[in-house]
mmCIF file of C-alpha atoms and ligand atoms in Angstrom:
data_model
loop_
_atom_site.group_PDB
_atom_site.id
_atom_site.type_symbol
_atom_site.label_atom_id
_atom_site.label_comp_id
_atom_site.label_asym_id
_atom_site.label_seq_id
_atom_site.Cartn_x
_atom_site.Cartn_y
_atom_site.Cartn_z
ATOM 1 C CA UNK S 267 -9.903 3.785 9.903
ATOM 2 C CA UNK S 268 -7.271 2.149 7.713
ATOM 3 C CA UNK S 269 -8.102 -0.274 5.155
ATOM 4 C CA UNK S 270 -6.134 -3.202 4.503
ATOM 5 C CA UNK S 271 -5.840 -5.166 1.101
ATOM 6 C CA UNK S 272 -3.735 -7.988 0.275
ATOM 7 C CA UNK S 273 -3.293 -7.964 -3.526
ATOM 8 C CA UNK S 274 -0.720 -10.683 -3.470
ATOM 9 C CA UNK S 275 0.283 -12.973 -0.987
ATOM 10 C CA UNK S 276 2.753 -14.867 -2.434
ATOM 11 C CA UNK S 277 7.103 -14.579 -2.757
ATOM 12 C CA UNK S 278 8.900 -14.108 -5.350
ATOM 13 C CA UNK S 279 7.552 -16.417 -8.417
ATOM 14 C CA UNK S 280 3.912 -16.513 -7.220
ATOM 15 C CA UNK S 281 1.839 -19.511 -6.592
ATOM 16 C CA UNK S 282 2.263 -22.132 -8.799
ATOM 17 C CA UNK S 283 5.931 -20.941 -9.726
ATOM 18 C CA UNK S 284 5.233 -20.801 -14.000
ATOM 19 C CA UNK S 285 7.740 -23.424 -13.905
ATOM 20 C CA UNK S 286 6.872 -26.087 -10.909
ATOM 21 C CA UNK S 287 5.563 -29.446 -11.630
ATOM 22 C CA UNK S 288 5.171 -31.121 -8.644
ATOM 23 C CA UNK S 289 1.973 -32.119 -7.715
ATOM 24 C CA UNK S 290 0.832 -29.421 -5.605
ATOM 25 C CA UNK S 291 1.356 -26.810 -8.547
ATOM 26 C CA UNK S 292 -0.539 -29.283 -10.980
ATOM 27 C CA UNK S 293 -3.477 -29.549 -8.604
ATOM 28 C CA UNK S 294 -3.280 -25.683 -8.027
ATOM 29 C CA UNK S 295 -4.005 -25.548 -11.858
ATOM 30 C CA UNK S 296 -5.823 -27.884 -11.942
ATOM 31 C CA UNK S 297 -8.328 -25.484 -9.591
ATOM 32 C CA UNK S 298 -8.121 -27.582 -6.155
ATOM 33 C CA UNK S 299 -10.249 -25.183 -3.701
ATOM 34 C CA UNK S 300 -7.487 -26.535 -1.272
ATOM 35 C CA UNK S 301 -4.953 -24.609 -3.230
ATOM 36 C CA UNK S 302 -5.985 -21.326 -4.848
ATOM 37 C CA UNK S 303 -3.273 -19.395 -6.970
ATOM 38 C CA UNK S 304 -1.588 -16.492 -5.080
ATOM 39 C CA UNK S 305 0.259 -13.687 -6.638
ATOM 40 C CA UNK S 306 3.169 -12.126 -5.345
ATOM 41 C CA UNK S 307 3.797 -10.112 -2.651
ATOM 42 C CA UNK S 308 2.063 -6.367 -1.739
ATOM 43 C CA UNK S 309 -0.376 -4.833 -0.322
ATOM 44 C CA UNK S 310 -2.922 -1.420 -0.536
ATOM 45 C CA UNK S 311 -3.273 0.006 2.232
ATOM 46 C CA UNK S 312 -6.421 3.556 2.303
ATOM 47 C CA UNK S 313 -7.221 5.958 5.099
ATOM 48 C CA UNK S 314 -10.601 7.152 3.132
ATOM 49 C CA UNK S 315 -11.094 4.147 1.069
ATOM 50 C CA UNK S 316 -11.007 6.200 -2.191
ATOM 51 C CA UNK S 317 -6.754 6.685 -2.790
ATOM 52 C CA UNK S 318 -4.754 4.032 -2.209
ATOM 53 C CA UNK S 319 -1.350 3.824 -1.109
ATOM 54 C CA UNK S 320 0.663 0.404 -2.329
ATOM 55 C CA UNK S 321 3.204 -1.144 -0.583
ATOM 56 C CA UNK S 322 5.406 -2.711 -3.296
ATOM 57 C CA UNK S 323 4.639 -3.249 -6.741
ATOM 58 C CA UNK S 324 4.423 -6.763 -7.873
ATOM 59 C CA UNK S 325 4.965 -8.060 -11.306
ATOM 60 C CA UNK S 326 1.364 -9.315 -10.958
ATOM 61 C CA UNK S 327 0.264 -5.473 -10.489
ATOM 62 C CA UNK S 328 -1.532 -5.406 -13.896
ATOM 63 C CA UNK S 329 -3.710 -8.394 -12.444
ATOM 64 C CA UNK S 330 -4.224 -7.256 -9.216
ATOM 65 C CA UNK S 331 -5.635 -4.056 -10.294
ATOM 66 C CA UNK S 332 -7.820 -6.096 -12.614
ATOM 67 C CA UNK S 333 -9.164 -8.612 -9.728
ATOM 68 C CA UNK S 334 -9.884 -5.596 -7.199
ATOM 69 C CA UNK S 335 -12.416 -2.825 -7.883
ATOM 70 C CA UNK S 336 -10.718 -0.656 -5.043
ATOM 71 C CA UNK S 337 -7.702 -0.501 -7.377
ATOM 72 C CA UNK S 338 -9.923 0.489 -10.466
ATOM 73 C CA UNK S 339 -10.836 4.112 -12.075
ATOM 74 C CA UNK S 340 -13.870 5.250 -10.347
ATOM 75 C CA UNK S 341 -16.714 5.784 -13.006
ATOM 76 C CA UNK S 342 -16.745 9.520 -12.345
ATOM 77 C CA UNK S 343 -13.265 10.217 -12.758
ATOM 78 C CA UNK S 344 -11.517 10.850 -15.853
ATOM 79 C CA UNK S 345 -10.921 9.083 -18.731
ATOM 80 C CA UNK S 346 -7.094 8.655 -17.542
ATOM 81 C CA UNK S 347 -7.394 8.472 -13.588
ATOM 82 C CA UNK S 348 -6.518 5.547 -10.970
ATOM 83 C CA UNK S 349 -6.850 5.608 -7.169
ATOM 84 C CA UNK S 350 -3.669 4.469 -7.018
ATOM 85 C CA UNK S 351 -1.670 7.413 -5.323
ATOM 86 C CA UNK S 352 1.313 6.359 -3.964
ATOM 87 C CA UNK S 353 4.119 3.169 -4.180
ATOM 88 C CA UNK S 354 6.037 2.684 -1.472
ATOM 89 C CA UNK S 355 8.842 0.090 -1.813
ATOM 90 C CA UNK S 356 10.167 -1.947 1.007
ATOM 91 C CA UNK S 357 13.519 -3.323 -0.933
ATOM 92 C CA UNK S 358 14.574 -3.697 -4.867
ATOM 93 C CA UNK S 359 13.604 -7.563 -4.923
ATOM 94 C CA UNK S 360 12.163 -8.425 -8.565
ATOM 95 C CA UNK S 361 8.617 -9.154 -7.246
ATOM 96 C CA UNK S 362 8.492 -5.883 -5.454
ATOM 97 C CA UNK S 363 9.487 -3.008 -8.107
ATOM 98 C CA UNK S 364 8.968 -4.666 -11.444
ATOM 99 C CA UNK S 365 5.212 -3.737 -11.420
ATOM 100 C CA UNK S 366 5.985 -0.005 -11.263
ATOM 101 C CA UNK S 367 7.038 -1.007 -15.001
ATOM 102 C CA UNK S 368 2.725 -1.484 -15.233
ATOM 103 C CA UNK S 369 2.276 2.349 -14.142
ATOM 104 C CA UNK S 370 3.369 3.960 -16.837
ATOM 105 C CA UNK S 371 1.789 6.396 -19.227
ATOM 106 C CA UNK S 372 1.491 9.627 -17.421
ATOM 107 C CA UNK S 373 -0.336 8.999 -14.434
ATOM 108 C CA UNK S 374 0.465 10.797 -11.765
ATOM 109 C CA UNK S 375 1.744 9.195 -7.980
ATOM 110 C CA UNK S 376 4.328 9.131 -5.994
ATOM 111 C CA UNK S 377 7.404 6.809 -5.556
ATOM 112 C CA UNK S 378 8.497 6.123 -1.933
ATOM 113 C CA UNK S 379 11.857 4.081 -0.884
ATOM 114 C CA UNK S 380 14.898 4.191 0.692
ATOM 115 C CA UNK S 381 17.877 6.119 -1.197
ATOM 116 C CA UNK S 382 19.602 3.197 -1.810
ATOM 117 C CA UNK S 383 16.807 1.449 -3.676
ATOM 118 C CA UNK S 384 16.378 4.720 -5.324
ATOM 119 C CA UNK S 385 19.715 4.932 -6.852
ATOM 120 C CA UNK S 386 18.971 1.822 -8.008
ATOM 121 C CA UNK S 387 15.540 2.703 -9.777
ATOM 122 C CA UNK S 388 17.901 5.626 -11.014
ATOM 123 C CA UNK S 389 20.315 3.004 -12.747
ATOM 124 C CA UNK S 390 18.065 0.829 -14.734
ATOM 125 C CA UNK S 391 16.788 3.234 -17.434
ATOM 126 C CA UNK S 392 13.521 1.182 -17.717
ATOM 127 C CA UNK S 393 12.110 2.955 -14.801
ATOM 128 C CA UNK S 394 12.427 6.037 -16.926
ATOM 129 C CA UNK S 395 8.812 4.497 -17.948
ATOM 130 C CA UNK S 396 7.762 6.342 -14.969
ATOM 131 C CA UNK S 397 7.872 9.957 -16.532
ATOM 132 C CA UNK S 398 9.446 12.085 -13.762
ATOM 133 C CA UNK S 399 6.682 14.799 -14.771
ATOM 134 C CA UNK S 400 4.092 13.115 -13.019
ATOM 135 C CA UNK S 401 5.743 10.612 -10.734
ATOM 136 C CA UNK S 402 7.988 12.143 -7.996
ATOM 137 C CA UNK S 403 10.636 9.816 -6.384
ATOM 138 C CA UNK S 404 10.853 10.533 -2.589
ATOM 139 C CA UNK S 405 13.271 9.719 -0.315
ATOM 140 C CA UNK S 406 11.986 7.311 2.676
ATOM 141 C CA UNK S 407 13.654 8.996 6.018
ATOM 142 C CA UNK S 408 14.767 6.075 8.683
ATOM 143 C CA UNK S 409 13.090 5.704 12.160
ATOM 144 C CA UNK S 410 10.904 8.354 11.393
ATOM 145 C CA UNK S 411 7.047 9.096 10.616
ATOM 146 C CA UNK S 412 6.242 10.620 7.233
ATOM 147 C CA UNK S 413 3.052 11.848 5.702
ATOM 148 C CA UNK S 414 2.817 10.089 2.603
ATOM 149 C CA UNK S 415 1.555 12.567 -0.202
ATOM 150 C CA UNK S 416 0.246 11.624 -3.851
ATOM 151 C CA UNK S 417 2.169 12.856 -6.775
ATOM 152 C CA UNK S 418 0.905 16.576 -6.358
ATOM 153 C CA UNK S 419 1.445 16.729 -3.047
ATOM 154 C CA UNK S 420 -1.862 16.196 -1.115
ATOM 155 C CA UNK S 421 -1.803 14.530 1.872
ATOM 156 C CA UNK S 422 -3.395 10.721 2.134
ATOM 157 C CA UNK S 423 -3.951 10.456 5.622
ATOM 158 C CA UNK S 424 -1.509 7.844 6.409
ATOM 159 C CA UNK S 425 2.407 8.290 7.670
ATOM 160 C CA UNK S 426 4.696 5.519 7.050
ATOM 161 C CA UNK S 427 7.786 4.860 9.768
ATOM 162 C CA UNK S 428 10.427 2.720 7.730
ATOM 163 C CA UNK S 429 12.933 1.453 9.509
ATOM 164 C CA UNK S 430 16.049 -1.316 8.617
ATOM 165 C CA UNK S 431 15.401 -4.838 9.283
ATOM 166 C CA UNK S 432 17.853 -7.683 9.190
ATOM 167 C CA UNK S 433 17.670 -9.213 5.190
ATOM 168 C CA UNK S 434 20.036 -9.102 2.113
ATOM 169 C CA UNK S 435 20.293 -7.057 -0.891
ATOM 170 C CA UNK S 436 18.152 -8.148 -3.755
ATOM 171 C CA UNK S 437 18.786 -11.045 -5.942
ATOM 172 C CA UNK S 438 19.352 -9.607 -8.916
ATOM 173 C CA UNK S 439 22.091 -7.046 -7.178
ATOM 174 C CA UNK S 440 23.793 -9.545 -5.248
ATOM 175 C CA UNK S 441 28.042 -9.056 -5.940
ATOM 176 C CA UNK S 442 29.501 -12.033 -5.374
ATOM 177 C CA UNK S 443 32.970 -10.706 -4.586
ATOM 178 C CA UNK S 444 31.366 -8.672 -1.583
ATOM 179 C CA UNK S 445 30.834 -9.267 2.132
ATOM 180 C CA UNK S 446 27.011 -9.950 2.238
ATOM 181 C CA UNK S 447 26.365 -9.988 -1.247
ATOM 182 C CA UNK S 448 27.324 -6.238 -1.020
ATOM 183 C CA UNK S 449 24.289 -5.799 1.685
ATOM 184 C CA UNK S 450 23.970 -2.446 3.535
ATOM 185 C CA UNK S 451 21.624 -1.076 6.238
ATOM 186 C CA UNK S 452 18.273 0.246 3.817
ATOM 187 C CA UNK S 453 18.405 -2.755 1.470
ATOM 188 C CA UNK S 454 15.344 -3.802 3.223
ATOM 189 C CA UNK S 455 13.095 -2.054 5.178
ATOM 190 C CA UNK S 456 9.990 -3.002 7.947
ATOM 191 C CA UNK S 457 7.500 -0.572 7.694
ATOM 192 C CA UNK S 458 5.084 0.832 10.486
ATOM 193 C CA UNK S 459 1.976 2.233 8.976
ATOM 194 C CA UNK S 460 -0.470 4.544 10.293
ATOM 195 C CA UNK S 461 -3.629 6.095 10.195
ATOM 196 C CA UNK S 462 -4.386 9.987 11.145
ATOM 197 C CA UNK S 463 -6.148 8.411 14.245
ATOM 198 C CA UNK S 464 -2.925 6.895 15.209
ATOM 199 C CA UNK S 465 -3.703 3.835 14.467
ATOM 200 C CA UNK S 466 -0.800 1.854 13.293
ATOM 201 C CA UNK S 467 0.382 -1.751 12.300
ATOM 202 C CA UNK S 468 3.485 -3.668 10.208
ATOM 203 C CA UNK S 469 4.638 -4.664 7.395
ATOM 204 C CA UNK S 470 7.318 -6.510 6.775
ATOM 205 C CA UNK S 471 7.741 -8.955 4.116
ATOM 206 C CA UNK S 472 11.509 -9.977 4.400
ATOM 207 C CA UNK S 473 13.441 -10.431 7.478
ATOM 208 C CA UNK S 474 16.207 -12.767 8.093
ATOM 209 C CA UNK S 475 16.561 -12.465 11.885
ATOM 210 C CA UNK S 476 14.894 -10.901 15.104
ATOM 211 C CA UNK S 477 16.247 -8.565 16.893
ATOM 212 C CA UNK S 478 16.040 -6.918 20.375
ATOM 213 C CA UNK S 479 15.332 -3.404 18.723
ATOM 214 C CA UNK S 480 12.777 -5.226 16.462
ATOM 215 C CA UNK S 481 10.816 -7.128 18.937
ATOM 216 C CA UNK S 482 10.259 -4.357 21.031
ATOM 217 C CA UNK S 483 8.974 -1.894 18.026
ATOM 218 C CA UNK S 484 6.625 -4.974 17.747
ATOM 219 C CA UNK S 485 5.539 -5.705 21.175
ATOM 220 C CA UNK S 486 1.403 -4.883 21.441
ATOM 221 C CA UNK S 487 1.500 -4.529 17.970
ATOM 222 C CA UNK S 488 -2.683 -4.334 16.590
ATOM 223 C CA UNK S 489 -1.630 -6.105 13.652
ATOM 224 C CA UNK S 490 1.570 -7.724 11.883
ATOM 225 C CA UNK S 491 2.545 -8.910 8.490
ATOM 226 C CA UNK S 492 5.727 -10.447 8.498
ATOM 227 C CA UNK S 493 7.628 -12.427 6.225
ATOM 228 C CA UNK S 494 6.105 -15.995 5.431
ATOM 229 C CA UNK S 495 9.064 -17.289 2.646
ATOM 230 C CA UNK S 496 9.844 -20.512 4.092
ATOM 231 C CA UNK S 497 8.119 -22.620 6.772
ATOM 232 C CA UNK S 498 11.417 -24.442 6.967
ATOM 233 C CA UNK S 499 15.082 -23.065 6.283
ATOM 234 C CA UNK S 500 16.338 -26.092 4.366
ATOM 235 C CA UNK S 501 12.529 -26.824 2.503
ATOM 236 C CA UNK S 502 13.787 -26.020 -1.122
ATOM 237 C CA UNK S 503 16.503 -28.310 -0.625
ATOM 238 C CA UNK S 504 14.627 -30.955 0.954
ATOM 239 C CA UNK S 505 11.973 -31.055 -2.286
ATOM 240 C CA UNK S 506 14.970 -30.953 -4.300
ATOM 241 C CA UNK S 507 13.491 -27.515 -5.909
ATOM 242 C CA UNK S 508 16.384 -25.560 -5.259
ATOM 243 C CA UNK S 509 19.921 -25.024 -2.984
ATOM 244 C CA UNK S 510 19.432 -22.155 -1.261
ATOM 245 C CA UNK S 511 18.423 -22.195 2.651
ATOM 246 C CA UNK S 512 16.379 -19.355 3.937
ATOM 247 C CA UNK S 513 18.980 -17.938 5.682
ATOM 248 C CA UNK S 514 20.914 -17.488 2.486
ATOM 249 C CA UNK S 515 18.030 -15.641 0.617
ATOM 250 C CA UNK S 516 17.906 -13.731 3.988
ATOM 251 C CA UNK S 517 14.709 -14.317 5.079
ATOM 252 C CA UNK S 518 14.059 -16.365 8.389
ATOM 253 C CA UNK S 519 11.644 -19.313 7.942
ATOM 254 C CA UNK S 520 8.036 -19.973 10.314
ATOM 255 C CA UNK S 521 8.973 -22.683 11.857
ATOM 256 C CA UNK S 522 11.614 -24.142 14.623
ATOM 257 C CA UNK S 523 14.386 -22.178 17.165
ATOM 258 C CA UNK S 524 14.962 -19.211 15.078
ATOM 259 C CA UNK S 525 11.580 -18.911 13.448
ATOM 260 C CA UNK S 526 9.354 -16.370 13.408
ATOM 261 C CA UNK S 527 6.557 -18.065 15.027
ATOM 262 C CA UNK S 528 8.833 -18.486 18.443
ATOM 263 C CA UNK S 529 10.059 -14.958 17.572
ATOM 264 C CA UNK S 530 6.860 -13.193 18.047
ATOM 265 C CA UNK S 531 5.064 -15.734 20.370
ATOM 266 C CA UNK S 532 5.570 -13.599 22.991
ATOM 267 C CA UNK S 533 5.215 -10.349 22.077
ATOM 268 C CA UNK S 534 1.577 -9.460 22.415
ATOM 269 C CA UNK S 535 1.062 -8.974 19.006
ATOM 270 C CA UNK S 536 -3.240 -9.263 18.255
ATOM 271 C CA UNK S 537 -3.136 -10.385 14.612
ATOM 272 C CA UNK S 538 -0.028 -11.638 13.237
ATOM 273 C CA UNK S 539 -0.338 -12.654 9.030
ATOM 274 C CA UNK S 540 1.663 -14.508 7.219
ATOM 275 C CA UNK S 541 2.624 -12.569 3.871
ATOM 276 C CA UNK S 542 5.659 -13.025 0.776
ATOM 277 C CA UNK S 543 4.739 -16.877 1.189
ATOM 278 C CA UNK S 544 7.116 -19.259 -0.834
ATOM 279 C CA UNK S 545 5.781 -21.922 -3.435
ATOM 280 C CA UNK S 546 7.153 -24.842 -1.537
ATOM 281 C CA UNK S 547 5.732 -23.479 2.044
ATOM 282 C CA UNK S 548 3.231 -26.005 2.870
ATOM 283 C CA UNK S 549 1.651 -22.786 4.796
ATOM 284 C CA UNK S 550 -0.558 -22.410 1.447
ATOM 285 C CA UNK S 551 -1.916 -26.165 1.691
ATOM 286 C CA UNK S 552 -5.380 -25.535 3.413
ATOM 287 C CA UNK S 553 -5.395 -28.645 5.769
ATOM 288 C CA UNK S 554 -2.058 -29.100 5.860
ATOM 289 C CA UNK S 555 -0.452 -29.926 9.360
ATOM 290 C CA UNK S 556 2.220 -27.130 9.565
ATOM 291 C CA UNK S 557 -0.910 -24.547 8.657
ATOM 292 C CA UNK S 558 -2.906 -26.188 11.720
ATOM 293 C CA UNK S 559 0.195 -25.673 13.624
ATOM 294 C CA UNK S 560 0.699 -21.886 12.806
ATOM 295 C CA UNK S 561 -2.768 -21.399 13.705
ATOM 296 C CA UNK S 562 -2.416 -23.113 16.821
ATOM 297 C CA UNK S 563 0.517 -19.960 17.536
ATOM 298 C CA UNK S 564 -2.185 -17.419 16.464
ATOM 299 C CA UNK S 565 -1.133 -16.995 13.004
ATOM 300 C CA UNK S 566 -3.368 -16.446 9.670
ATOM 301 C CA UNK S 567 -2.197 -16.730 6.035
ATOM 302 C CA UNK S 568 -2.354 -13.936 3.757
ATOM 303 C CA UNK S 569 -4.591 -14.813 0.981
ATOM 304 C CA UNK S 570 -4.882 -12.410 -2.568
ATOM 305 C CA UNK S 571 -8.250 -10.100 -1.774
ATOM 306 C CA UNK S 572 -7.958 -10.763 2.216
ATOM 307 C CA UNK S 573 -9.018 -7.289 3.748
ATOM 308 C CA UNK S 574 -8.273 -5.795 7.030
ATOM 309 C CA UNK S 575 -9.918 -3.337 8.437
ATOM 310 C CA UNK S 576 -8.245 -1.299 11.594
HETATM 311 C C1 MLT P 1327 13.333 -12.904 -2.168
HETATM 312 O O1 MLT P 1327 12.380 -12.493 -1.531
HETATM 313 O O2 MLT P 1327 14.226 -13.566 -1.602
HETATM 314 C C2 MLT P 1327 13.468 -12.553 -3.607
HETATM 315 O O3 MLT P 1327 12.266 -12.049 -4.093
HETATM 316 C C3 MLT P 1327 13.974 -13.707 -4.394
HETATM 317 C C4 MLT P 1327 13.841 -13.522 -5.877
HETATM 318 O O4 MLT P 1327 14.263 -12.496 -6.418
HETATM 319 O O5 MLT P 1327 13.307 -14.424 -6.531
HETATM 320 MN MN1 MN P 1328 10.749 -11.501 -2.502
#
């Protein structure tokens, strides 16, 4: 069986933003049960329940592994130990590798992305946190399933088939001078995830399009995350919170032709999840009329501490 935990269900910035002020945010803080806080995106993901295997590393790690005992040092282990046994990275975006910066001090796991987001781990000498003695970086092959292995080597139980997905290099790395921001293929993966027992589902918290090849890896899927950023590609703009479009962050938004709700309507997918939700998605009002609406389509939203079992 695979277990399934959402540490953080929100995008980039978390949920309230620390800077919004509008008056969803202030009744967030304000503790409206309508409106609990989120934080950003990534989930853990066990084939025995004991070693855990993240799937990006959000700024809100620390947190995270503070609000779920699964993440925790078992009382019988040793007086330096975590479950946590493996990373695995899906692109370079701030809210998915800044909370490796939380795993330091000697603790052995292993690091798992594509080479690309490697070289750029490799660049920034802060990673060098991550003492190389105990924390192996490993190379994510494309289109193909690999055993994921902790930091000695031992196997977890659970192979990981990344592939490329539509989306844009990260923020932070964007070159303005280049075509695409200086996007290539690898900047950001989808992952399919699987259990010794076969059992397998998705995760994919930034896409910016669907395509052929994608919606037929996803057709009868068990279970998908997929990207939740924006329920509406021009909804920053509209609150007059921002000026970037969805499409221009590269992620595609829930709602209307392109969306991802029309996407994978027809696909056969059994559970499809909302996940990397955006402060200004109106997906994380609980009564709100677009979240009646993605139910209606069969979708749920990913809420911090929502488990999954497969
Ligand atoms: C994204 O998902 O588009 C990024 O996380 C944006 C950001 O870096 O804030
Ligand atoms: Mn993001």
């Amino acid at each position: 069986m695979l277990h399934i935990l959402v540490l953080g269900a929100a995008a980039g910035g978390g949920f309230p933003q620390w800077n919004s002020n509008d008056a969803i945010a202030r009744r967030a803080r304000a503790g409206d049960p309508d409106l609990p806080l989120r934080t950003q995106s990534s989930i853990a993901v066990s084939a025995d329940g004991r070693r855990w295997v993240l799937f990006n590393a959000s700024p809100d790690l620390r947190q995270q592994i503070n609000d779920r005992r699964q993440l925790q040092p078992a009382p019988d282990a040793a007086l330096r130990a975590s479950p946590i046994a493996a990373v695995v990275l899906t692109n370079a975006d701030v809210d998915h590798v800044t909370g490796l910066l939380n795993l330091r001090e000697s603790q052995a796991f292993a690091l798992y992305a594509h080479s690309r987001v490697l070289g750029v781990l490799a660049a920034n000498s802060i990673f060098n946190v991550l003492n190389p003695a105990f924390v192996p970086r490993r190379p994510l092959p494309m289109d193909e399933p690999l055993m994921l292995m902790d930091g000695s080597g031992a196997p977890l139980g659970l192979s990981v088939r990344a592939f490329p997905v539509p989306g844009k290099v990260a923020l932070w790395l964007e070159d303005g001078n280049a075509r695409d921001f200086g996007t290539a293929e690898g900047d950001t993966l989808g992952l399919e995830i699987a259990g010794a027992d076969g059992r397998s589902f998705f995760y994919i918290p930034a896409c910016a399009a669907m395509t052929a090849e994608l919606a037929a890896r996803l057709q009868d899927a068990s279970l998908v995350f997929f990207d939740g950023t924006l329920w509406r590609d021009d909804e920053m703009i509209a609150a007059g919170v921002g000026t970037k479009t969805g499409r221009r962050m590269g992620h595609m938004s829930c709602d209307g032709a392109g969306g991802s709700i029309a996407a994978l309507a027809d696909l056969n997918i059994a559970r499809k999840i909302f996940i990397h939700i955006n402060n200004t998605n109106p997906l994380f009002i609980a009564g709100s009329p677009e979240r009646a609406r993605a139910r209606q389509a069969g979708w749920e939203i990913a809420e911090d501490g929502l488990e999954v079992a497969l």
